[in-house]
Structures are given as C-alpha cells and as structure tokens.
Coordinates of C-alpha atoms in Angstrom, one line a residue:
M42 CA -42.4 -145.9 -116.8
S43 CA -43.2 -146.1 -113.1
I44 CA -41.2 -148.3 -110.8
E45 CA -43.1 -150.0 -107.9
P46 CA -41.3 -149.3 -104.7
R47 CA -39.9 -152.3 -103.0
R48 CA -41.7 -153.6 -99.9
P49 CA -39.8 -153.6 -96.7
P50 CA -38.4 -157.0 -95.8
S51 CA -40.3 -157.1 -92.6
Q52 CA -43.7 -156.7 -94.4
F53 CA -42.8 -159.4 -96.8
I54 CA -41.8 -161.8 -94.0
A55 CA -45.0 -161.1 -92.2
R56 CA -47.1 -161.9 -95.3
L57 CA -45.1 -165.1 -95.8
R58 CA -45.7 -166.2 -92.2
H59 CA -49.4 -165.4 -92.5
A60 CA -49.7 -167.6 -95.7
L61 CA -47.8 -170.4 -94.2
G62 CA -49.7 -170.2 -91.0
G63 CA -53.0 -170.4 -92.8
Q64 CA -51.8 -173.5 -94.7
A65 CA -50.6 -175.0 -91.5
G66 CA -53.9 -174.4 -89.9
W67 CA -55.8 -176.2 -92.8
S68 CA -53.3 -179.0 -92.8
G69 CA -53.7 -179.4 -89.0
F70 CA -57.5 -179.5 -89.4
V71 CA -57.2 -182.2 -92.1
L72 CA -54.9 -184.2 -89.9
Q73 CA -57.3 -184.1 -87.0
L74 CA -60.2 -185.2 -89.2
L75 CA -58.0 -188.1 -90.5
F76 CA -57.1 -189.1 -86.9
L77 CA -60.8 -189.0 -85.8
A78 CA -61.8 -191.1 -88.8
A79 CA -59.0 -193.6 -88.1
T80 CA -60.0 -193.8 -84.4
L81 CA -63.7 -194.4 -85.3
W82 CA -62.7 -197.1 -87.8
I83 CA -60.5 -198.9 -85.3
G84 CA -63.3 -198.8 -82.7
Y85 CA -65.8 -200.1 -85.2
E86 CA -63.5 -203.0 -86.2
I87 CA -62.9 -203.9 -82.5
V88 CA -66.7 -203.9 -81.8
A89 CA -67.5 -205.9 -85.0
N90 CA -64.7 -208.4 -84.3
A91 CA -65.9 -208.9 -80.7
R92 CA -69.5 -209.4 -81.9
A93 CA -68.4 -211.9 -84.5
N94 CA -66.4 -213.8 -81.9
L95 CA -69.3 -213.9 -79.5
Q96 CA -71.7 -215.2 -82.2
S97 CA -69.2 -217.9 -83.3
Q98 CA -69.0 -219.1 -79.6
R99 CA -72.8 -218.8 -79.3
I100 CA -72.6 -216.3 -76.4
T101 CA -75.4 -213.8 -76.3
S102 CA -74.4 -210.2 -75.8
G103 CA -76.2 -207.7 -73.7
F104 CA -77.1 -207.2 -70.1
G105 CA -80.0 -209.6 -69.9
F106 CA -78.0 -212.1 -67.9
L107 CA -78.3 -209.8 -64.8
S108 CA -81.9 -211.0 -64.3
N109 CA -80.8 -214.7 -64.3
T110 CA -80.5 -216.7 -61.1
A111 CA -76.9 -216.7 -59.7
G112 CA -77.1 -220.1 -58.0
F113 CA -74.1 -219.6 -55.6
D114 CA -73.7 -218.3 -52.0
V115 CA -71.6 -215.5 -50.7
S116 CA -69.8 -215.7 -47.4
Q117 CA -70.6 -212.1 -46.4
S118 CA -73.5 -209.9 -47.4
L119 CA -74.6 -206.6 -45.9
I120 CA -78.1 -207.1 -47.5
P121 CA -80.3 -210.2 -47.6
Y122 CA -79.0 -212.6 -50.2
S123 CA -79.4 -216.3 -51.1
G124 CA -78.3 -218.4 -54.0
S125 CA -81.7 -218.1 -55.7
D126 CA -81.2 -214.3 -56.2
T127 CA -80.2 -212.7 -59.5
Y128 CA -76.8 -211.6 -60.7
T129 CA -78.0 -208.0 -60.1
R130 CA -78.2 -208.9 -56.4
V131 CA -74.7 -210.4 -56.6
F132 CA -73.4 -207.1 -58.0
L133 CA -75.0 -205.1 -55.2
V134 CA -73.5 -207.5 -52.6
G135 CA -70.0 -207.2 -54.1
L136 CA -70.3 -203.5 -54.4
L137 CA -71.3 -203.0 -50.8
N138 CA -68.5 -205.3 -49.6
T139 CA -66.0 -203.3 -51.6
L140 CA -67.3 -200.0 -50.2
L141 CA -67.3 -201.4 -46.7
V142 CA -63.6 -202.4 -46.7
S143 CA -62.6 -199.2 -48.6
V144 CA -64.3 -196.9 -46.0
I145 CA -63.0 -198.8 -43.0
G146 CA -59.5 -199.0 -44.6
I147 CA -59.5 -195.3 -45.4
F148 CA -60.5 -194.4 -41.9
F149 CA -57.9 -196.5 -40.1
A150 CA -55.1 -195.7 -42.7
T151 CA -55.7 -192.0 -42.1
V152 CA -55.6 -192.3 -38.3
I153 CA -52.5 -194.5 -38.3
G154 CA -50.8 -192.4 -40.9
F155 CA -51.3 -189.1 -39.0
V156 CA -50.1 -190.8 -35.7
V157 CA -47.0 -192.2 -37.3
A158 CA -46.2 -188.9 -39.0
L159 CA -46.4 -187.1 -35.7
G160 CA -44.3 -189.8 -34.2
R161 CA -41.6 -189.3 -36.8
L162 CA -41.6 -185.6 -36.0
S163 CA -41.5 -186.2 -32.3
P164 CA -38.5 -184.9 -30.3
N165 CA -38.6 -188.3 -28.5
W166 CA -35.7 -190.3 -30.1
L167 CA -37.1 -193.7 -29.6
L168 CA -40.6 -192.9 -30.8
S169 CA -39.2 -191.2 -33.9
R170 CA -37.0 -194.2 -34.8
I171 CA -39.9 -196.7 -34.2
S172 CA -42.1 -194.6 -36.5
G173 CA -39.4 -194.4 -39.1
G174 CA -38.8 -198.1 -39.0
Y175 CA -42.5 -198.8 -39.5
V176 CA -42.6 -196.7 -42.6
E177 CA -39.5 -198.2 -44.1
L178 CA -40.6 -201.7 -43.4
V179 CA -44.2 -201.6 -44.4
R180 CA -44.0 -199.6 -47.6
N181 CA -41.2 -201.7 -49.0
L182 CA -43.1 -205.0 -48.7
P183 CA -45.6 -206.0 -51.4
L184 CA -49.3 -205.5 -50.5
L185 CA -50.3 -209.0 -51.6
F186 CA -47.6 -210.5 -49.3
Q187 CA -49.0 -208.5 -46.4
I188 CA -52.6 -209.6 -47.1
L189 CA -51.4 -213.3 -47.2
F190 CA -49.4 -212.8 -44.0
W191 CA -52.3 -211.5 -42.0
Y192 CA -54.6 -214.1 -43.4
L193 CA -52.4 -217.2 -43.4
A194 CA -49.8 -216.6 -40.7
V195 CA -51.9 -214.7 -38.2
L196 CA -55.6 -215.4 -38.5
A197 CA -55.3 -219.0 -39.7
A198 CA -53.1 -219.8 -36.7
L199 CA -55.9 -218.9 -34.2
P200 CA -57.6 -221.8 -32.4
S201 CA -60.8 -223.6 -33.6
P202 CA -64.2 -222.4 -32.5
R203 CA -64.3 -224.9 -29.6
Q204 CA -61.0 -223.4 -28.2
S205 CA -61.9 -219.8 -29.0
V206 CA -60.3 -216.9 -27.3
S207 CA -63.1 -215.5 -25.2
L208 CA -63.8 -212.1 -23.7
F209 CA -66.3 -212.3 -20.8
D210 CA -68.0 -215.2 -22.7
V211 CA -69.5 -212.6 -25.0
V212 CA -66.9 -212.0 -27.7
F213 CA -65.1 -214.9 -29.3
L214 CA -62.1 -215.0 -31.6
N215 CA -61.1 -218.0 -33.6
N216 CA -59.9 -219.1 -37.0
R217 CA -63.4 -218.6 -38.5
G218 CA -63.5 -214.9 -37.5
L219 CA -64.6 -212.7 -34.7
V220 CA -68.0 -213.5 -33.2
I221 CA -69.8 -210.6 -31.4
P222 CA -73.3 -210.0 -30.0
R223 CA -75.8 -208.8 -32.7
P224 CA -77.8 -205.7 -31.8
I225 CA -81.5 -205.9 -32.4
A226 CA -83.5 -202.6 -32.6
G227 CA -85.8 -201.9 -29.8
P228 CA -88.7 -199.4 -29.2
G229 CA -86.4 -196.5 -28.4
F230 CA -84.0 -196.9 -31.3
E231 CA -85.3 -194.0 -33.3
A232 CA -85.2 -191.5 -30.4
F233 CA -81.7 -192.8 -29.5
A234 CA -80.5 -192.2 -33.1
V235 CA -81.9 -188.7 -33.2
A236 CA -80.2 -188.0 -29.8
I237 CA -76.9 -189.1 -31.2
L238 CA -77.3 -186.8 -34.3
I239 CA -78.2 -183.9 -32.1
A240 CA -75.2 -184.5 -29.8
I241 CA -72.8 -184.7 -32.8
A242 CA -74.3 -181.4 -34.3
A243 CA -74.0 -179.7 -30.9
A244 CA -70.4 -180.9 -30.4
L245 CA -69.5 -179.5 -33.9
L246 CA -71.1 -176.2 -33.2
L247 CA -69.3 -176.0 -29.8
R248 CA -66.0 -176.7 -31.5
I249 CA -66.6 -174.0 -34.1
H250 CA -67.5 -171.5 -31.3
A251 CA -64.3 -172.4 -29.4
R252 CA -62.1 -171.9 -32.5
R253 CA -63.8 -168.5 -33.2
R254 CA -63.3 -167.4 -29.6
L255 CA -59.7 -168.4 -29.7
F256 CA -58.9 -166.6 -33.0
E257 CA -60.9 -163.5 -32.4
G258 CA -60.3 -162.9 -28.7
G259 CA -57.3 -165.1 -27.9
K260 CA -59.2 -167.0 -25.2
P261 CA -58.8 -170.8 -25.3
M262 CA -61.7 -172.9 -24.4
V263 CA -61.6 -176.6 -23.3
V264 CA -64.4 -178.3 -25.1
W265 CA -63.7 -182.0 -24.7
P266 CA -65.6 -182.4 -21.4
Y267 CA -68.7 -180.8 -22.9
V268 CA -68.4 -183.0 -26.0
I269 CA -68.2 -186.2 -24.0
A270 CA -71.1 -185.1 -21.9
L271 CA -73.2 -184.4 -25.0
L272 CA -72.3 -187.7 -26.7
I273 CA -73.0 -189.7 -23.6
G274 CA -75.7 -187.7 -21.8
L275 CA -78.2 -187.1 -24.6
P276 CA -78.4 -190.7 -25.9
L277 CA -78.6 -192.0 -22.3
L278 CA -81.4 -189.6 -21.6
A279 CA -83.3 -190.7 -24.7
A280 CA -82.9 -194.3 -23.6
L281 CA -84.2 -193.6 -20.2
V282 CA -87.2 -191.7 -21.5
F283 CA -88.2 -193.8 -24.6
G284 CA -86.9 -197.2 -23.5
A285 CA -83.9 -199.4 -24.5
P286 CA -82.8 -198.6 -28.1
F287 CA -81.7 -202.2 -28.7
S288 CA -81.1 -205.6 -27.2
F289 CA -78.3 -208.0 -28.0
E290 CA -78.4 -211.5 -29.3
L291 CA -75.5 -213.4 -27.7
P292 CA -73.5 -216.0 -29.6
V293 CA -73.7 -219.6 -28.3
L294 CA -71.4 -222.5 -29.2
R295 CA -73.4 -225.3 -30.7
G296 CA -71.5 -228.3 -32.1
F297 CA -68.4 -227.1 -34.0
N298 CA -69.5 -223.5 -34.6
F299 CA -71.4 -220.6 -33.0
A300 CA -75.1 -219.9 -33.4
G301 CA -76.5 -216.4 -33.0
G302 CA -74.6 -213.1 -32.9
S303 CA -72.7 -211.6 -35.8
R304 CA -69.5 -212.9 -37.3
V305 CA -66.8 -210.8 -38.8
I306 CA -65.1 -213.1 -41.3
P307 CA -61.3 -213.4 -41.2
E308 CA -61.0 -212.4 -44.8
L309 CA -62.5 -208.9 -44.0
V310 CA -60.1 -208.6 -41.0
A311 CA -57.0 -209.6 -42.9
L312 CA -57.8 -207.4 -45.9
T313 CA -58.7 -204.3 -43.7
L314 CA -55.5 -204.7 -41.6
A315 CA -53.3 -205.1 -44.7
L316 CA -54.8 -202.2 -46.6
S317 CA -54.8 -199.9 -43.6
I318 CA -51.3 -200.6 -42.4
Y319 CA -49.8 -200.5 -45.9
T320 CA -51.5 -197.3 -47.0
A321 CA -50.8 -195.6 -43.6
A322 CA -47.0 -195.9 -44.3
F323 CA -47.4 -193.7 -47.4
I324 CA -49.9 -191.3 -45.7
A325 CA -47.4 -190.9 -42.9
E326 CA -44.7 -189.6 -45.3
I327 CA -47.3 -187.3 -47.0
V328 CA -48.3 -185.8 -43.7
R329 CA -44.7 -185.4 -42.5
A330 CA -43.8 -183.6 -45.7
G331 CA -46.9 -181.4 -45.4
I332 CA -46.1 -180.4 -41.8
Q333 CA -42.5 -179.7 -42.6
S334 CA -43.6 -177.5 -45.5
V335 CA -45.0 -175.0 -43.0
H336 CA -42.3 -172.6 -41.8
K337 CA -41.0 -173.3 -38.3
G338 CA -41.8 -169.7 -37.4
Q339 CA -45.4 -170.8 -37.1
M340 CA -44.5 -173.2 -34.3
E341 CA -42.5 -170.6 -32.6
A342 CA -45.3 -168.1 -32.9
G343 CA -47.8 -170.5 -31.4
A344 CA -45.4 -171.4 -28.5
S345 CA -45.0 -167.7 -27.8
L346 CA -48.7 -167.4 -27.3
G347 CA -48.6 -170.1 -24.6
L348 CA -50.1 -172.9 -26.7
T349 CA -48.9 -176.4 -26.2
R350 CA -47.2 -178.3 -29.0
G351 CA -50.4 -180.3 -29.7
A352 CA -52.5 -177.2 -29.8
V353 CA -50.1 -175.5 -32.2
L354 CA -50.1 -178.5 -34.5
R355 CA -53.9 -178.9 -34.4
L356 CA -54.8 -175.2 -34.7
I357 CA -52.0 -173.6 -36.7
V358 CA -49.7 -176.0 -38.5
V359 CA -51.9 -178.9 -39.7
P360 CA -54.6 -176.6 -41.3
Q361 CA -51.9 -174.9 -43.3
A362 CA -50.2 -178.2 -44.2
L363 CA -53.5 -179.7 -45.4
R364 CA -53.2 -177.7 -48.6
V365 CA -50.0 -179.6 -49.4
I366 CA -51.3 -182.9 -48.0
L367 CA -54.7 -183.2 -49.7
P368 CA -53.7 -183.9 -53.4
P369 CA -51.4 -186.9 -52.6
L370 CA -53.7 -188.0 -49.8
T371 CA -56.5 -188.3 -52.4
S372 CA -54.3 -190.4 -54.5
Q373 CA -53.7 -192.8 -51.6
Y374 CA -57.4 -193.1 -51.0
L375 CA -57.9 -194.0 -54.6
N376 CA -55.1 -196.5 -54.5
L377 CA -56.6 -198.2 -51.4
T378 CA -60.0 -198.5 -53.0
K379 CA -58.5 -200.1 -56.2
N380 CA -56.1 -202.3 -54.2
S381 CA -59.1 -203.8 -52.4
S382 CA -59.5 -205.9 -55.5
L383 CA -56.6 -208.0 -54.3
A384 CA -59.2 -209.6 -52.0
V385 CA -59.6 -212.2 -54.6
A386 CA -56.4 -213.8 -53.3
I387 CA -58.0 -214.7 -50.0
G388 CA -61.6 -215.1 -51.1
Y389 CA -63.1 -212.0 -49.7
P390 CA -66.4 -211.5 -51.6
D391 CA -65.8 -208.0 -53.0
L392 CA -67.0 -206.7 -56.3
F393 CA -64.0 -208.0 -58.3
S394 CA -64.2 -211.5 -56.7
V395 CA -67.9 -212.3 -56.9
F396 CA -68.9 -210.3 -59.9
A397 CA -65.8 -210.1 -62.2
G398 CA -64.8 -213.5 -61.0
T399 CA -67.5 -216.0 -60.2
T400 CA -70.2 -214.3 -62.3
L401 CA -67.9 -214.0 -65.3
S402 CA -66.9 -217.7 -65.1
Q403 CA -70.6 -218.8 -65.0
T404 CA -72.0 -216.5 -67.7
G405 CA -69.1 -215.8 -70.0
Q406 CA -70.3 -212.2 -70.5
A407 CA -66.8 -210.9 -70.3
I408 CA -67.3 -207.6 -72.2
E409 CA -70.4 -206.6 -70.2
I410 CA -69.0 -207.6 -66.8
I411 CA -65.6 -206.0 -67.3
A412 CA -67.3 -202.8 -68.6
I413 CA -69.6 -202.7 -65.5
T414 CA -66.7 -203.3 -63.1
M415 CA -64.5 -200.7 -64.7
G416 CA -67.3 -198.2 -64.7
V417 CA -68.0 -198.8 -60.9
Y418 CA -64.3 -198.4 -59.9
L419 CA -64.1 -195.3 -62.1
L420 CA -67.3 -193.8 -60.5
I421 CA -66.0 -194.5 -57.0
S422 CA -62.7 -192.8 -57.8
L423 CA -64.4 -189.8 -59.3
L424 CA -66.7 -189.4 -56.3
T425 CA -63.8 -189.7 -53.9
S426 CA -61.8 -187.1 -55.8
A427 CA -64.9 -184.8 -55.9
I428 CA -65.3 -185.0 -52.1
M429 CA -61.6 -184.4 -51.5
N430 CA -61.6 -181.5 -53.9
F431 CA -64.6 -179.9 -52.3
Y432 CA -63.0 -180.3 -48.9
G433 CA -59.8 -178.6 -50.3
W434 CA -61.9 -175.8 -51.7
R435 CA -63.6 -175.2 -48.3
L436 CA -60.2 -175.4 -46.6
G437 CA -58.8 -172.8 -49.0
R438 CA -61.7 -170.4 -48.3
S439 CA -61.3 -170.7 -44.6
L440 CA -57.5 -170.0 -44.8
G441 CA -58.1 -167.1 -47.2
A442 CA -56.2 -168.8 -50.0

C-alpha cells in the first residue's frame, strides 16, 4: 500500500489562489457584461422616452430646422447676416461671437495676469501690495456680478450719443458703445499684408538668433530696435510702392445716433473686461507660484552674469516656470471660454444666447440644440487643450526635459 506524499502547503495555497483567481476573472467579466447591458438598456429607455414625449407634443425631431428662416436680428455679427437667413447662419454668428470674446479675453487675461504676478514678486513694497490687493479683491467676487458691474454701473452711465466723449472727433464713446472709423481695403492692401507677415517672420528669426548667440557665446544682443524698424519700415515701404492699403470711413452723428464707421457694442466691452480681469487674478497666482517654484539660485546665477532682473526672468526663470504654469493655465483658458456663456445676462449675442436661447425658444428642438451646443464647447475645449499640450511638448524639448 503506497502512501501519496503530502504536498507542501505553499503549493496547495498557490493552486487555491489560481483557482479562485480564475473564478474571480470570470465573475468580473460577467459583471462587466451585465453593467454594459444595463447601460445600453438605460440609454435605450431614455431615447425612447424622449422620442415618445416629442411625438406627444407634436415636435419633429432631427436637424432639419437648421434650414428654416430665423426671423430675428442679431446686434453683432462678424459675417453678413439678416433676419431672413437660416438657423445655420445664426449658429455661425453665435459661434464667431463666442470665439471673438474668448480669444480677446484670453489675450488680455494672460497679459494682465503675468504683469500682476511680476508685480506681486516685485521688491517694490507699494507695487507688491497693490497687486496682491487686486488678486484678493477680484477673485473673491462672483464673475456674474463683475459682468453686471461693468455693463450697468460703468458703461450704462456713459452719456448719450449726442453728448459722446470724443477723441479728435474721430473716436466716440457713449452708452451705445465705442464708435471708431471703419477701414476699407485699398489697392495696396495685399502687398501691405504680405509685408507685415514678412516683418513678423523676420522679427521672430532675429529673436531666435539673439537667443542662440546669448546661450552659445554669452554675447547679448539688443533686438527691439530692429524689430520696431521691421514692423514699421516694411509695411510703410509697401504702402509707398503699391499705394495706400486702406482708407477710413469716419462716423458722423445723424439724428440720435452715428452713421458710418464701426461700432463696438457695450455688451462686448463689458463681457471682455469682466472675463479678462477676473481670469487674470487666477492666472497671476498661477504664474507667481510657477516662478517661485524655480530655485532662487537661478536668479543669482543670472545676476552674476551681469543680466538685469528683467532679462533673468525672461531668459532663465520664466521658461523653466512654464512647465509648472502651463497645466493650470490651460484650465483657466478653458474656464474663460465656458464662462463666456454668462453673456446671456447682458444680451451679448454669443452661441449660448442666440442659438441655445433664442433659437431654442422659437423651434423647441431642445435635444438637438443642446447637443450641438455641448459638442461645440467640447470641441473648443479639446482644441485649446491640444494647442497648449503641443506648446508644452515643444517647451519640454527646448529645455531638454
């Protein structure tokens, strides 16, 4: 009679774990299938319920309404538009207005934020306290309140068109907006535009050459006089050779309003000011934290090379700090774009106001319009994130990260 030797406890435990692991794997797979089936069933019920409700209210689903006539005007349009155009045209008008205020707001918020951050880090006691007070005041007030403040308390208090604040009888500021001369393209406009592009490209190449010369040979090069000469000289030369690039249509007061020229509506000014100033307060703290994350030895090393404080920040500290600044800075850009939808409070004709507001109330196509609006904001956010991520990748390569 042979006796089977006992297996070591460790081998038995290993086999038990393997068996239980296999069963756990199958049970996990089954649970995932059940979860997927439940999700699909819930989605089907939502779609079926929405379709039934639309049919009961005699509302036609689909995107055919986009080809119908809108029948209402828009106070600002970057492209030709009239009330006889379709809802597709309304969508494009609102989208361009949203992009306009977002791009302008991002630009000014970035500039103000960097200036305020440098002010907070300044050795000047008064400048540092003023910058700190700006940050603490602005970021702790609701954005909607700031939009209404600029629109109702500042711009609405301006005089009427007949008593406009005038600058050389060319630019007029009143409670209906800012009236400025409108440029009209002339025969030399194309050559003028090409000259500007060439000047910008030459200025960028000159800046790259100056940085390379500084880092490789330690020889600083002053480039701003050459940049100014390029940006002014080349377009001026093109205008002299090919003729005036454009002429101006001056605004003229007729009756109770101005005729001619271009008008910047107060809603755009109020919204841009509020978004820029509010977002700049957060950007200032992000930039300050990024600069302080760079070791102070970098400042001392730059000073030992004879560089000024501004040159050290521009050439050494800020490029290193950008790796810390970019991720939260991207979030602030996305927040500014989405916060532009608060324009509905003052009647600025952005995408949310004219498409998800007026168009929705006229057509009743809630599902389609909300889906389009959500998709557009999502696409804008993804494009912004992609651009900032690409810039961060380029920055990492240039810094050898």
